[in-house]
Amino acid sequence: MKQSRDFRWRPVTNTALAAVLVALASVVLHAQAQDKPPSKAEQAIKYRQSVYKVILWNFGPIAGMAQGKIPYDAADFARRAERVATMAPMLLEGYPEGSATGTTTRARPEIWEHKDEFTKLMKDMEGKAATLATISKDGDFEKSKAALLELADACKACHDKYRTD
Amino acid sequence: MKQSRDFRWRPVTNTALAAVLVALASVVLHAQAQDKPPSKAEQAIKYRQSVYKVILWNFGPIAGMAQGKIPYDAADFARRAERVATMAPMLLEGYPEGSATGTTTRARPEIWEHKDEFTKLMKDMEGKAATLATISKDGDFEKSKAALLELADACKACHDKYRTD
């Protein structure tokens, strides 16, 4: 019975999934304006740059609030902090072996020579992002700002060491 | 007291945050290989394309498992489904008014003419992604595959109508 259900599902799933995969992949390819499919290294580089971009999109308004450039909106601050905390742990897998070069990247080759330290810095940043997400839920501006500063320092620690200017 | 604490924090926060913002922004600018800063429309387009890329990065292995191309790993399936569910609600804000054209985009202008229906399709997809994340936690391959198919259909419904070929 289980087998026959499996048998009915698979062809449909395969077709629908394949269509979506082709569709999504074509967005990526199109955005890269290339005819040949990207290498695994290029995919990883584009992936990690995408994660950084989404983080920046959410980090920007938070930092703007902390700097007093835009009004503090506790709910929006917390929502974006939660997103940053969710995105942060997605970065590490964007640095597989062999992705030091490919498409344009500012990642230093030292990342792969000192992967343990790089990983430690990433984990530290993930922790600070998680703390910010937790703290900002309480809606205390000063505490949220202090936690954001901690996160910013953790970002900078890695940028200073493992990213080219 | 509150004031004086605020006074102590602000300059430090501003400097550190500004440094991180500049650093993050420069990644985006560098990736775009442009000298002038991107317009708000271009930023939105790059942002939504980044969200799609991160979704694809995680959707790929899940679809591969469902298709039997890679071995089913229940924990990894659930982790990636959770990420897709978190990313999905980030898409809508990537389609602000005025972002129909700019840098390369396959979004049809009809999105902004039928924003209500576009929003409905997005919300439907977000719901399917959330269901997939919940179901996949139980580690039932058949049920996860069925939920994935539902999500794939929801993706396709929007692509078919609001994306150029």
Coordinates of C-alpha atoms in Angstrom, one line a residue:
Chain A
M1 CA 0.0 0.0 0.0
K2 CA 2.8 2.3 1.0
Q3 CA 4.7 1.2 -2.2
S4 CA 1.7 2.0 -4.4
R5 CA 1.2 5.4 -2.9
D6 CA 4.9 6.1 -3.4
F7 CA 4.5 5.0 -7.0
R8 CA 1.7 7.4 -7.6
W9 CA 3.5 10.3 -6.1
R10 CA 6.9 10.1 -7.5
P11 CA 6.2 10.9 -11.2
V12 CA 4.1 13.9 -10.3
T13 CA 6.6 15.1 -7.8
N14 CA 9.4 14.7 -10.1
T15 CA 7.8 16.7 -12.9
A16 CA 6.6 19.5 -10.6
L17 CA 9.8 19.7 -8.7
A18 CA 12.0 19.6 -11.8
A19 CA 9.9 22.5 -13.2
V20 CA 10.4 24.6 -10.1
L21 CA 14.1 23.8 -9.9
V22 CA 14.6 24.7 -13.6
A23 CA 12.6 27.9 -13.0
L24 CA 14.5 28.9 -9.9
A25 CA 17.9 28.0 -11.4
S26 CA 17.1 30.1 -14.5
V27 CA 16.5 33.1 -12.2
V28 CA 20.0 32.6 -10.9
L29 CA 21.5 32.0 -14.3
H30 CA 19.7 34.9 -15.8
A31 CA 20.9 37.2 -13.1
Q32 CA 24.4 36.2 -13.8
A33 CA 23.9 36.8 -17.5
Q34 CA 25.9 33.8 -18.5
D35 CA 25.1 30.9 -20.9
K36 CA 27.1 28.2 -19.1
P37 CA 25.9 26.9 -15.8
P38 CA 27.9 28.2 -12.8
S39 CA 30.5 26.0 -11.2
K40 CA 30.0 24.7 -7.6
A41 CA 32.4 27.4 -6.4
E42 CA 30.6 30.1 -8.2
Q43 CA 27.3 28.9 -6.8
A44 CA 28.7 29.0 -3.3
I45 CA 30.1 32.5 -3.8
K46 CA 26.8 33.8 -5.2
Y47 CA 25.0 32.0 -2.4
R48 CA 27.0 33.6 0.4
Q49 CA 26.9 37.0 -1.2
S50 CA 23.1 36.6 -1.4
V51 CA 23.0 35.8 2.3
Y52 CA 25.1 38.9 3.1
K53 CA 22.8 41.0 1.0
V54 CA 19.7 39.8 2.8
I55 CA 21.4 40.4 6.1
L56 CA 22.3 43.9 5.0
W57 CA 18.8 44.6 3.9
N58 CA 17.5 43.8 7.4
F59 CA 20.5 45.1 9.3
G60 CA 20.3 48.5 7.6
P61 CA 17.0 49.7 9.1
I62 CA 18.0 48.3 12.6
A63 CA 21.3 50.2 12.5
G64 CA 19.4 53.3 11.2
M65 CA 17.1 53.1 14.3
A66 CA 20.1 52.6 16.6
Q67 CA 21.8 55.7 15.1
G68 CA 18.6 57.7 15.4
K69 CA 18.3 58.2 11.7
I70 CA 14.9 56.6 11.5
P71 CA 12.3 56.3 14.3
Y72 CA 12.6 53.3 16.6
D73 CA 9.9 50.8 15.8
A74 CA 10.3 48.0 18.4
A75 CA 8.3 45.4 16.4
D76 CA 10.1 46.0 13.1
F77 CA 13.5 46.1 15.0
A78 CA 12.7 42.7 16.5
R79 CA 11.4 41.2 13.3
R80 CA 14.6 42.2 11.4
A81 CA 16.8 41.1 14.2
E82 CA 15.1 37.7 14.1
R83 CA 15.8 37.5 10.4
V84 CA 19.5 38.4 10.8
A85 CA 19.7 35.7 13.5
T86 CA 18.2 33.2 11.1
M87 CA 20.4 34.2 8.2
A88 CA 23.7 34.3 10.2
P89 CA 24.1 30.5 10.5
M90 CA 23.5 30.1 6.8
L91 CA 26.8 31.8 5.9
L92 CA 29.4 29.1 6.9
E93 CA 28.2 26.6 4.3
G94 CA 28.8 29.3 1.7
Y95 CA 32.6 28.8 2.1
P96 CA 33.2 25.2 1.0
E97 CA 36.7 24.1 0.0
G98 CA 37.6 25.4 -3.5
S99 CA 35.5 28.6 -3.3
A100 CA 38.3 31.0 -2.6
T101 CA 38.3 32.1 -6.3
G102 CA 35.7 32.0 -9.0
T103 CA 33.4 34.8 -9.6
T104 CA 34.3 38.1 -7.9
T105 CA 34.8 37.5 -4.2
R106 CA 36.5 39.5 -1.4
A107 CA 37.0 36.5 0.7
R108 CA 40.7 36.1 1.6
P109 CA 42.3 32.7 0.9
E110 CA 43.4 32.7 4.5
I111 CA 39.8 31.6 5.4
W112 CA 40.6 28.1 4.1
E113 CA 44.0 28.0 5.8
H114 CA 42.5 29.0 9.2
K115 CA 39.1 27.5 8.8
D116 CA 38.9 26.8 12.6
E117 CA 39.4 30.4 13.5
F118 CA 37.1 31.6 10.7
T119 CA 34.5 29.2 12.0
K120 CA 34.9 30.4 15.5
L121 CA 34.4 34.0 14.4
M122 CA 31.3 33.0 12.5
K123 CA 29.9 31.1 15.5
D124 CA 30.6 34.1 17.7
M125 CA 28.8 36.3 15.3
E126 CA 25.8 33.9 15.1
G127 CA 25.6 33.9 18.9
K128 CA 25.6 37.7 19.0
A129 CA 22.9 37.8 16.4
A130 CA 20.8 35.3 18.4
T131 CA 21.2 37.4 21.5
L132 CA 20.2 40.5 19.6
A133 CA 17.1 38.8 18.4
T134 CA 16.2 37.6 21.9
I135 CA 16.8 41.0 23.6
S136 CA 15.1 43.1 20.9
K137 CA 11.8 41.1 21.5
D138 CA 11.5 43.0 24.9
G139 CA 11.4 46.3 23.1
D140 CA 14.0 48.0 25.2
F141 CA 15.8 50.5 22.9
E142 CA 19.0 50.9 25.0
K143 CA 19.5 47.2 25.5
S144 CA 18.8 46.4 21.9
K145 CA 21.3 49.0 20.8
A146 CA 24.0 47.6 23.1
A147 CA 23.3 44.1 21.7
L148 CA 23.5 45.5 18.2
L149 CA 26.9 47.0 18.9
E150 CA 28.1 43.6 20.1
L151 CA 26.9 42.1 16.9
A152 CA 28.5 44.9 14.8
D153 CA 31.9 44.2 16.6
A154 CA 31.6 40.5 15.8
C155 CA 31.0 41.3 12.1
K156 CA 33.9 43.6 12.0
A157 CA 36.3 41.2 13.7
C158 CA 35.8 38.8 10.8
H159 CA 35.8 41.4 8.1
D160 CA 39.0 43.0 9.3
K161 CA 40.8 39.7 9.2
Y162 CA 39.3 37.7 6.4
R163 CA 38.0 40.1 3.8
T164 CA 40.0 42.2 1.3
D165 CA 39.5 45.9 1.2
Chain B
M1 CA 20.6 58.5 34.3
K2 CA 19.0 57.1 31.3
Q3 CA 20.1 60.1 29.3
S4 CA 23.7 59.9 30.4
R5 CA 23.9 56.2 29.5
D6 CA 22.4 57.0 26.2
F7 CA 25.0 59.7 25.7
R8 CA 27.8 57.3 26.4
W9 CA 26.5 54.7 24.0
R10 CA 25.6 56.7 21.0
P11 CA 29.0 57.8 19.8
V12 CA 30.5 54.3 20.1
T13 CA 27.5 52.7 18.5
N14 CA 27.4 55.1 15.7
T15 CA 31.1 54.5 14.8
A16 CA 30.9 50.8 15.0
L17 CA 27.6 50.5 13.2
A18 CA 28.7 52.9 10.5
A19 CA 31.8 50.8 9.9
V20 CA 29.7 47.7 9.6
L21 CA 27.2 49.3 7.3
V22 CA 29.9 50.7 5.1
A23 CA 31.6 47.3 5.1
L24 CA 28.4 45.4 4.2
A25 CA 27.3 47.9 1.7
S26 CA 30.7 47.7 0.0
V27 CA 30.2 44.0 -0.5
V28 CA 27.0 44.6 -2.3
L29 CA 28.5 47.4 -4.4
H30 CA 31.6 45.4 -5.2
A31 CA 29.5 42.5 -6.3
Q32 CA 27.7 44.8 -8.6
A33 CA 30.9 46.1 -10.0
Q34 CA 29.5 49.6 -10.2
D35 CA 30.9 52.9 -9.0
K36 CA 27.7 54.7 -8.3
P37 CA 25.5 53.6 -5.4
P38 CA 22.5 51.5 -6.5
S39 CA 19.0 53.1 -6.7
K40 CA 16.3 52.0 -4.2
A41 CA 14.7 50.0 -7.1
E42 CA 18.0 48.3 -7.9
Q43 CA 18.6 47.5 -4.2
A44 CA 15.1 46.0 -4.0
I45 CA 15.7 43.9 -7.1
K46 CA 19.0 42.7 -5.9
Y47 CA 17.5 41.9 -2.5
R48 CA 14.6 39.8 -3.8
Q49 CA 16.9 38.0 -6.2
S50 CA 19.2 37.2 -3.2
V51 CA 16.3 35.9 -1.3
Y52 CA 15.3 33.6 -4.2
K53 CA 19.0 32.4 -4.5
V54 CA 19.1 31.5 -0.8
I55 CA 15.8 29.7 -1.2
L56 CA 17.1 27.8 -4.2
W57 CA 20.3 26.9 -2.4
N58 CA 18.1 25.2 0.3
F59 CA 15.3 24.0 -2.0
G60 CA 17.7 22.2 -4.3
P61 CA 18.9 19.5 -1.8
I62 CA 15.3 19.0 -0.6
A63 CA 14.0 18.5 -4.1
G64 CA 17.0 16.2 -4.8
M65 CA 16.0 14.0 -1.9
A66 CA 12.3 14.0 -2.9
Q67 CA 13.4 13.0 -6.4
G68 CA 15.6 10.2 -5.1
K69 CA 18.7 11.8 -6.5
I70 CA 20.3 12.2 -3.1
P71 CA 19.7 10.0 0.0
Y72 CA 17.0 11.2 2.3
D73 CA 18.4 12.9 5.4
A74 CA 15.5 13.8 7.6
A75 CA 17.4 16.3 9.7
D76 CA 18.9 18.1 6.8
F77 CA 15.5 18.1 5.0
A78 CA 13.8 19.6 8.0
R79 CA 16.6 22.2 8.5
R80 CA 16.4 23.4 4.9
A81 CA 12.6 23.4 4.9
E82 CA 12.7 25.6 8.0
R83 CA 15.1 28.0 6.2
V84 CA 12.8 28.1 3.1
A85 CA 9.8 28.8 5.4
T86 CA 11.8 31.7 7.0
M87 CA 13.0 33.1 3.7
A88 CA 9.6 33.0 2.0
P89 CA 8.0 35.8 3.9
M90 CA 11.0 38.0 3.0
L91 CA 10.1 38.2 -0.6
L92 CA 7.1 40.5 -0.7
E93 CA 9.0 43.5 0.6
G94 CA 11.4 43.1 -2.3
Y95 CA 8.7 44.3 -4.7
P96 CA 8.1 47.9 -3.7
E97 CA 6.4 50.3 -6.1
G98 CA 8.9 51.4 -8.8
S99 CA 11.0 48.3 -8.8
A100 CA 9.5 46.9 -12.0
T101 CA 12.5 48.0 -13.9
G102 CA 16.1 48.8 -13.0
T103 CA 18.8 46.2 -13.1
T104 CA 17.9 42.9 -14.8
T105 CA 14.7 41.5 -13.6
R106 CA 12.2 38.9 -14.8
A107 CA 9.3 40.3 -12.8
R108 CA 6.4 41.2 -15.0
P109 CA 5.0 44.8 -14.6
E110 CA 1.6 43.1 -14.0
I111 CA 2.8 42.4 -10.4
W112 CA 2.2 46.1 -9.6
E113 CA -1.1 46.2 -11.5
H114 CA -2.5 43.2 -9.6
K115 CA -0.6 43.6 -6.4
D116 CA -3.5 42.0 -4.4
E117 CA -3.4 38.8 -6.4
F118 CA 0.4 38.7 -6.4
T119 CA 0.3 39.2 -2.6
K120 CA -2.3 36.4 -2.3
L121 CA -0.1 34.0 -4.3
M122 CA 2.9 34.9 -2.2
K123 CA 1.0 34.4 1.0
D124 CA -0.3 31.0 -0.2
M125 CA 3.3 30.0 -1.0
E126 CA 4.4 31.2 2.5
G127 CA 1.7 29.0 4.0
K128 CA 2.8 26.0 2.0
A129 CA 6.4 26.6 3.0
A130 CA 5.4 26.8 6.7
T131 CA 3.5 23.6 6.4
L132 CA 6.4 21.8 4.8
A133 CA 8.7 23.0 7.6
T134 CA 6.3 21.7 10.2
I135 CA 5.6 18.3 8.5
S136 CA 9.2 17.6 7.7
K137 CA 10.1 17.8 11.4
D138 CA 8.4 14.5 11.9
G139 CA 10.8 12.8 9.4
D140 CA 8.1 11.1 7.3
F141 CA 9.5 11.0 3.8
E142 CA 6.2 10.5 2.0
K143 CA 4.4 13.2 3.9
S144 CA 7.3 15.6 3.4
K145 CA 7.4 14.8 -0.3
A146 CA 3.7 15.5 -0.6
A147 CA 4.1 18.8 1.2
L148 CA 7.0 19.7 -1.0
L149 CA 4.9 19.1 -4.1
E150 CA 2.2 21.5 -2.7
L151 CA 4.9 24.1 -2.2
A152 CA 6.3 23.6 -5.7
D153 CA 2.9 24.1 -7.1
A154 CA 2.5 27.3 -5.2
C155 CA 5.8 28.6 -6.5
K156 CA 4.9 27.6 -10.0
A157 CA 1.5 29.4 -9.8
C158 CA 3.2 32.7 -9.3
H159 CA 6.1 32.1 -11.8
D160 CA 3.6 31.2 -14.5
K161 CA 1.7 34.4 -14.2
Y162 CA 4.1 37.0 -13.0
R163 CA 7.5 36.1 -14.4
T164 CA 8.8 36.5 -17.9
D165 CA 10.3 33.4 -19.6

